[in-house]
Amino acid sequence: MPTASLDSHRVRASHAGEVLDGVVRYAPLPSLWLTAMLAGAVTGALFFFSWTGVALFIVSTAIVLLFGHSLGSHRKLIHDSFACPQWLEYVLVYLGVLVGLSGPLGLLRQHELRDYAQRLPDCHPYLRHGAGFWRDAWWQLHCRLDLTHPPRIAIEPRIAHDRFYRFLEKTWMLQQLPWAMLFYAWGGWGYVCWGVCARVSAGVLGHWLIGYFAHNHGQMHFHVDGAAVQGRNIRLTSLLTMGECWHNNHHAYPGSARLGLLPGEWDPGWWMLLLLRRLGLVSGLRLPHDLAPRPELRQRLPTDSY
């Protein structure tokens, strides 16, 4: 049977319509969560504007996107593309939770389902961002997909049974509270609005927006034969996304710790990994040449080196 990832064997399916047959339904919890964060962000902009609040928003957002989402959640937890001490992995994944998307196990399951579905010849529009801009926004930000015959996602015991990850999974929304209390003590409600609400709003909306464009519009260096979805590179967002915008490269080499593969493809996440390696904190950075060959992968543009 096909698997969800080239790096693991997390997904097993036995039904022909496992990623095709399903219904998109309103999901109250994530919808209300995002609505509350947006309300707080608007409140901060209208009633508590300050340049120090804006600076707090920029710095805190950059930290959680770089160390949390890009390094912790994506390159480490999901793809295990580098090695590091357990304590550092915990710190990075915790910062990933602060982005406000979901708990680590839920994020991993959702990624594996999408990864698996997008490599099949066809999948539900929800899983490939294929319903058009506004409908996809409603679906991804306020709804969930209930598949009729969902494939089984088996997360390896090292992650699934980890007490810290299970704690974060149960309390991922509550993890914003200590920071809200700290920011309130530091600068009042304005800092809470800018440092928590605006940051979470930007993380959730940005994650969807880049996901939509990275599966519908942009440049392609590689093509995966037989796949329902081809990733796209969104060049102008390389710094804002910490390198996560090189999604066509990522579809080609999902286990690579480096996402910006060609000259001029800025990848802050990779730059930080190189710095952490120099400090002796990470090792075993996987690159395209370290991964198993893919017969279904075709190169669309010439490349000199990685």
Short mmCIF file of C-alpha atoms in Angstrom, two decimals:
data_model
loop_
_atom_site.label_atom_id
_atom_site.label_comp_id
_atom_site.label_asym_id
_atom_site.label_seq_id
_atom_site.Cartn_x
_atom_site.Cartn_y
_atom_site.Cartn_z
CA MET A 1 0.00 0.00 0.00
CA PRO A 2 1.12 3.59 -0.50
CA THR A 3 2.49 5.48 2.44
CA ALA A 4 2.14 9.07 3.49
CA SER A 5 5.76 10.06 3.55
CA LEU A 6 9.11 9.14 2.13
CA ASP A 7 10.55 9.46 5.63
CA SER A 8 8.18 7.16 7.52
CA HIS A 9 5.37 4.66 7.23
CA ARG A 10 2.72 6.50 9.18
CA VAL A 11 -0.33 6.11 6.93
CA ARG A 12 -2.08 2.91 5.93
CA ALA A 13 -5.19 2.75 3.77
CA SER A 14 -7.38 -0.05 2.45
CA HIS A 15 -10.32 1.70 0.77
CA ALA A 16 -10.29 3.11 -2.76
CA GLY A 17 -11.95 6.38 -1.72
CA GLU A 18 -10.02 6.95 1.48
CA VAL A 19 -9.00 10.52 0.59
CA LEU A 20 -11.79 11.28 -1.90
CA ASP A 21 -15.05 10.52 -0.09
CA GLY A 22 -15.85 12.91 2.71
CA VAL A 23 -17.82 15.93 3.89
CA VAL A 24 -16.51 19.33 4.96
CA ARG A 25 -18.22 20.42 8.18
CA TYR A 26 -18.05 23.50 10.36
CA ALA A 27 -15.59 23.05 13.24
CA PRO A 28 -16.63 25.31 16.14
CA LEU A 29 -13.44 25.14 18.23
CA PRO A 30 -10.84 26.28 15.65
CA SER A 31 -13.35 28.75 14.20
CA LEU A 32 -14.03 30.40 17.55
CA TRP A 33 -10.33 30.29 18.41
CA LEU A 34 -9.36 32.22 15.29
CA THR A 35 -12.29 34.63 15.65
CA ALA A 36 -11.29 35.44 19.23
CA MET A 37 -7.66 36.01 18.23
CA LEU A 38 -8.69 38.25 15.33
CA ALA A 39 -10.95 40.25 17.64
CA GLY A 40 -8.05 40.74 20.04
CA ALA A 41 -5.74 41.77 17.21
CA VAL A 42 -8.23 44.34 15.90
CA THR A 43 -8.73 45.65 19.44
CA GLY A 44 -5.00 46.09 19.79
CA ALA A 45 -4.75 47.95 16.49
CA LEU A 46 -7.68 50.28 17.26
CA PHE A 47 -7.35 50.99 20.97
CA PHE A 48 -3.84 49.97 22.08
CA PHE A 49 -1.61 50.98 19.21
CA SER A 50 2.03 51.57 20.11
CA TRP A 51 5.29 51.05 18.31
CA THR A 52 6.57 48.92 21.18
CA GLY A 53 3.50 46.71 20.76
CA VAL A 54 4.22 46.39 17.04
CA ALA A 55 7.85 45.53 17.84
CA LEU A 56 6.68 42.86 20.29
CA PHE A 57 4.43 41.42 17.59
CA ILE A 58 7.24 41.33 15.01
CA VAL A 59 9.84 39.81 17.32
CA SER A 60 7.55 37.22 18.92
CA THR A 61 6.09 36.19 15.56
CA ALA A 62 9.54 35.79 14.04
CA ILE A 63 10.69 33.63 16.96
CA VAL A 64 7.77 31.21 16.89
CA LEU A 65 7.75 30.95 13.09
CA LEU A 66 11.49 30.34 12.80
CA PHE A 67 12.28 28.19 15.82
CA GLY A 68 8.79 26.79 16.38
CA HIS A 69 6.97 26.20 13.13
CA SER A 70 9.84 25.84 10.67
CA LEU A 71 12.47 24.07 12.79
CA GLY A 72 10.42 22.46 15.56
CA SER A 73 7.10 21.41 14.04
CA HIS A 74 8.05 20.92 10.40
CA ARG A 75 11.70 20.07 9.90
CA LYS A 76 12.13 18.15 13.20
CA LEU A 77 8.84 16.73 14.48
CA ILE A 78 7.27 15.91 11.12
CA HIS A 79 10.26 15.11 8.90
CA ASP A 80 13.05 14.44 11.43
CA SER A 81 15.50 16.06 9.03
CA PHE A 82 18.14 16.75 11.70
CA ALA A 83 19.24 15.42 15.08
CA CYS A 84 19.37 17.38 18.32
CA PRO A 85 19.23 16.79 22.10
CA GLN A 86 15.81 15.93 23.50
CA TRP A 87 15.62 19.16 25.50
CA LEU A 88 16.17 21.24 22.38
CA GLU A 89 13.55 19.27 20.46
CA TYR A 90 11.07 19.96 23.27
CA VAL A 91 11.85 23.70 23.21
CA LEU A 92 11.45 23.90 19.43
CA VAL A 93 8.19 21.93 19.38
CA TYR A 94 6.83 23.99 22.28
CA LEU A 95 7.51 27.15 20.31
CA GLY A 96 5.71 25.52 17.40
CA VAL A 97 2.63 25.10 19.58
CA LEU A 98 2.74 28.84 20.31
CA VAL A 99 2.05 29.52 16.62
CA GLY A 100 -1.54 28.63 17.53
CA LEU A 101 -2.39 26.09 14.83
CA SER A 102 -2.95 23.00 16.99
CA GLY A 103 -1.17 20.59 19.29
CA PRO A 104 1.92 18.74 18.03
CA LEU A 105 0.18 15.39 17.53
CA GLY A 106 -2.79 16.93 15.75
CA LEU A 107 -0.49 18.91 13.49
CA LEU A 108 1.52 15.80 12.70
CA ARG A 109 -1.59 13.74 11.87
CA GLN A 110 -3.02 16.46 9.63
CA HIS A 111 0.28 16.86 7.79
CA GLU A 112 0.64 13.13 7.25
CA LEU A 113 -2.90 12.86 5.88
CA ARG A 114 -2.34 15.72 3.44
CA ASP A 115 1.08 14.43 2.47
CA TYR A 116 -0.31 10.99 1.73
CA ALA A 117 -3.35 12.30 -0.15
CA GLN A 118 -1.42 14.74 -2.31
CA ARG A 119 0.87 11.99 -3.60
CA LEU A 120 -2.06 9.91 -4.86
CA PRO A 121 -3.55 10.45 -8.35
CA ASP A 122 -6.51 12.34 -6.84
CA CYS A 123 -7.76 13.54 -3.47
CA HIS A 124 -10.50 15.65 -1.91
CA PRO A 125 -10.30 19.40 -2.76
CA TYR A 126 -9.96 20.15 0.96
CA LEU A 127 -6.70 18.19 1.07
CA ARG A 128 -5.21 19.88 -2.01
CA HIS A 129 -6.43 23.46 -1.52
CA GLY A 130 -8.44 23.01 -4.69
CA ALA A 131 -11.77 24.68 -3.97
CA GLY A 132 -10.92 28.26 -4.95
CA PHE A 133 -9.53 31.06 -2.80
CA TRP A 134 -12.53 32.09 -0.66
CA ARG A 135 -14.02 28.64 -0.21
CA ASP A 136 -10.61 27.27 0.71
CA ALA A 137 -10.24 30.05 3.28
CA TRP A 138 -13.56 29.08 4.87
CA TRP A 139 -12.77 25.38 4.74
CA GLN A 140 -9.23 25.55 6.12
CA LEU A 141 -9.83 28.18 8.80
CA HIS A 142 -13.30 27.28 10.05
CA CYS A 143 -14.05 23.70 9.02
CA ARG A 144 -12.80 20.13 9.09
CA LEU A 145 -12.95 17.26 6.62
CA ASP A 146 -14.73 14.11 7.79
CA LEU A 147 -13.63 11.29 5.50
CA THR A 148 -16.01 8.38 5.02
CA HIS A 149 -13.18 5.84 5.14
CA PRO A 150 -10.21 7.68 6.67
CA PRO A 151 -6.81 5.99 6.39
CA ARG A 152 -5.11 4.92 9.58
CA ILE A 153 -2.35 7.22 10.78
CA ALA A 154 0.11 5.47 13.07
CA ILE A 155 2.55 7.85 14.76
CA GLU A 156 5.68 6.18 16.05
CA PRO A 157 5.61 5.48 19.83
CA ARG A 158 8.55 7.81 20.52
CA ILE A 159 6.27 10.72 19.64
CA ALA A 160 2.77 9.35 20.28
CA HIS A 161 3.57 8.19 23.82
CA ASP A 162 5.77 11.10 24.82
CA ARG A 163 4.29 12.67 27.96
CA PHE A 164 5.37 16.19 27.08
CA TYR A 165 3.85 16.02 23.60
CA ARG A 166 0.63 14.55 24.96
CA PHE A 167 0.48 17.34 27.53
CA LEU A 168 0.95 19.96 24.80
CA GLU A 169 -1.72 18.26 22.70
CA LYS A 170 -4.26 18.59 25.50
CA THR A 171 -3.33 22.15 26.46
CA TRP A 172 -2.17 23.79 23.22
CA MET A 173 -4.60 26.70 23.48
CA LEU A 174 -3.83 27.21 27.16
CA GLN A 175 -0.12 27.54 26.38
CA GLN A 176 -0.83 31.14 25.33
CA LEU A 177 -1.98 32.05 28.86
CA PRO A 178 1.43 32.28 30.60
CA TRP A 179 2.64 34.60 27.86
CA ALA A 180 -0.55 36.65 28.03
CA MET A 181 -0.02 37.07 31.78
CA LEU A 182 3.62 38.02 31.27
CA PHE A 183 2.79 40.56 28.57
CA TYR A 184 -0.04 42.01 30.67
CA ALA A 185 2.33 42.50 33.61
CA TRP A 186 4.86 44.06 31.27
CA GLY A 187 2.68 46.39 29.22
CA GLY A 188 -1.03 45.89 29.93
CA TRP A 189 -3.73 44.78 27.54
CA GLY A 190 -2.01 46.34 24.57
CA TYR A 191 0.90 43.92 24.87
CA VAL A 192 -1.53 41.00 25.20
CA CYS A 193 -3.31 42.05 22.01
CA TRP A 194 -0.07 42.53 20.05
CA GLY A 195 2.06 39.78 21.62
CA VAL A 196 -0.58 37.03 21.68
CA CYS A 197 -3.70 37.78 19.65
CA ALA A 198 -2.04 39.47 16.67
CA ARG A 199 0.78 36.90 16.66
CA VAL A 200 -1.59 33.93 16.64
CA SER A 201 -3.80 35.57 14.00
CA ALA A 202 -0.80 36.16 11.75
CA GLY A 203 0.45 32.60 12.26
CA VAL A 204 -2.87 30.92 11.49
CA LEU A 205 -3.85 33.15 8.57
CA GLY A 206 -0.33 33.11 7.15
CA HIS A 207 -0.14 29.33 7.36
CA TRP A 208 -3.33 28.99 5.32
CA LEU A 209 -2.42 31.73 2.85
CA ILE A 210 1.01 30.31 2.04
CA GLY A 211 -0.51 26.82 1.89
CA TYR A 212 -3.07 27.95 -0.65
CA PHE A 213 -0.62 29.68 -2.97
CA ALA A 214 2.08 27.02 -2.51
CA HIS A 215 -0.34 24.45 -3.96
CA ASN A 216 -1.88 26.59 -6.71
CA HIS A 217 0.42 29.38 -7.93
CA GLY A 218 4.17 29.75 -8.21
CA GLN A 219 7.34 28.41 -9.74
CA MET A 220 8.21 24.75 -10.18
CA HIS A 221 11.67 23.19 -10.48
CA PHE A 222 10.43 19.63 -10.01
CA HIS A 223 7.45 17.48 -10.97
CA VAL A 224 6.28 14.37 -9.12
CA ASP A 225 4.69 12.03 -11.65
CA GLY A 226 1.35 10.56 -10.61
CA ALA A 227 0.77 13.02 -7.77
CA ALA A 228 -2.51 14.91 -7.46
CA VAL A 229 -0.74 18.01 -6.19
CA GLN A 230 2.50 19.70 -7.17
CA GLY A 231 4.07 22.09 -4.70
CA ARG A 232 4.94 25.61 -5.84
CA ASN A 233 7.71 28.00 -4.80
CA ILE A 234 6.56 31.46 -3.62
CA ARG A 235 9.81 33.40 -3.98
CA LEU A 236 8.78 36.78 -2.54
CA THR A 237 7.85 35.30 0.85
CA SER A 238 11.12 33.53 1.66
CA LEU A 239 12.01 35.70 4.66
CA LEU A 240 8.45 36.01 5.99
CA THR A 241 8.02 32.22 5.96
CA MET A 242 11.52 31.36 7.22
CA GLY A 243 12.11 29.39 4.03
CA GLU A 244 8.89 27.39 4.16
CA CYS A 245 7.74 28.99 0.90
CA TRP A 246 10.02 26.70 -1.20
CA HIS A 247 7.23 24.15 -1.33
CA ASN A 248 7.99 22.70 -4.75
CA ASN A 249 11.48 21.88 -3.48
CA HIS A 250 9.91 20.38 -0.38
CA HIS A 251 7.52 18.18 -2.37
CA ALA A 252 10.54 16.90 -4.27
CA TYR A 253 12.72 16.28 -1.20
CA PRO A 254 10.49 16.25 1.89
CA GLY A 255 13.20 14.85 4.15
CA SER A 256 15.69 17.60 3.39
CA ALA A 257 16.56 20.00 6.22
CA ARG A 258 17.30 22.60 3.56
CA LEU A 259 14.30 23.94 1.63
CA GLY A 260 15.90 26.68 -0.47
CA LEU A 261 17.98 24.51 -2.79
CA LEU A 262 19.05 26.83 -5.59
CA PRO A 263 21.22 29.97 -5.50
CA GLY A 264 19.17 32.95 -4.39
CA GLU A 265 16.55 30.84 -2.60
CA TRP A 266 16.83 32.38 0.86
CA ASP A 267 16.13 29.92 3.66
CA PRO A 268 16.40 31.41 7.19
CA GLY A 269 15.49 28.07 8.72
CA TRP A 270 18.50 26.47 7.05
CA TRP A 271 20.74 29.38 8.08
CA MET A 272 19.69 28.87 11.70
CA LEU A 273 20.37 25.13 11.50
CA LEU A 274 23.88 25.86 10.24
CA LEU A 275 24.42 28.21 13.19
CA LEU A 276 23.08 25.63 15.65
CA ARG A 277 25.36 23.01 14.11
CA ARG A 278 28.34 25.30 14.57
CA LEU A 279 27.33 25.68 18.21
CA GLY A 280 27.21 21.90 18.54
CA LEU A 281 23.45 21.77 19.17
CA VAL A 282 22.30 19.97 16.01
CA SER A 283 23.82 17.37 13.72
CA GLY A 284 22.90 14.98 10.91
CA LEU A 285 21.38 17.64 8.65
CA ARG A 286 19.82 15.71 5.78
CA LEU A 287 20.10 17.06 2.24
CA PRO A 288 18.62 15.85 -1.08
CA HIS A 289 21.62 13.63 -1.85
CA ASP A 290 21.12 11.84 1.50
CA LEU A 291 17.59 10.73 0.57
CA ALA A 292 16.49 7.64 -1.34
CA PRO A 293 16.13 8.10 -5.11
CA ARG A 294 12.62 8.80 -6.39
CA PRO A 295 11.86 7.34 -9.84
CA GLU A 296 8.69 9.46 -10.05
CA LEU A 297 10.59 12.75 -9.58
CA ARG A 298 11.42 14.78 -12.69
CA GLN A 299 13.54 17.92 -12.75
CA ARG A 300 11.97 20.80 -14.67
CA LEU A 301 14.86 23.27 -14.57
CA PRO A 302 18.64 22.64 -14.53
CA THR A 303 20.32 22.79 -11.13
CA ASP A 304 24.02 23.16 -10.51
CA SER A 305 24.29 22.13 -6.89
CA TYR A 306 22.43 21.90 -3.62
#
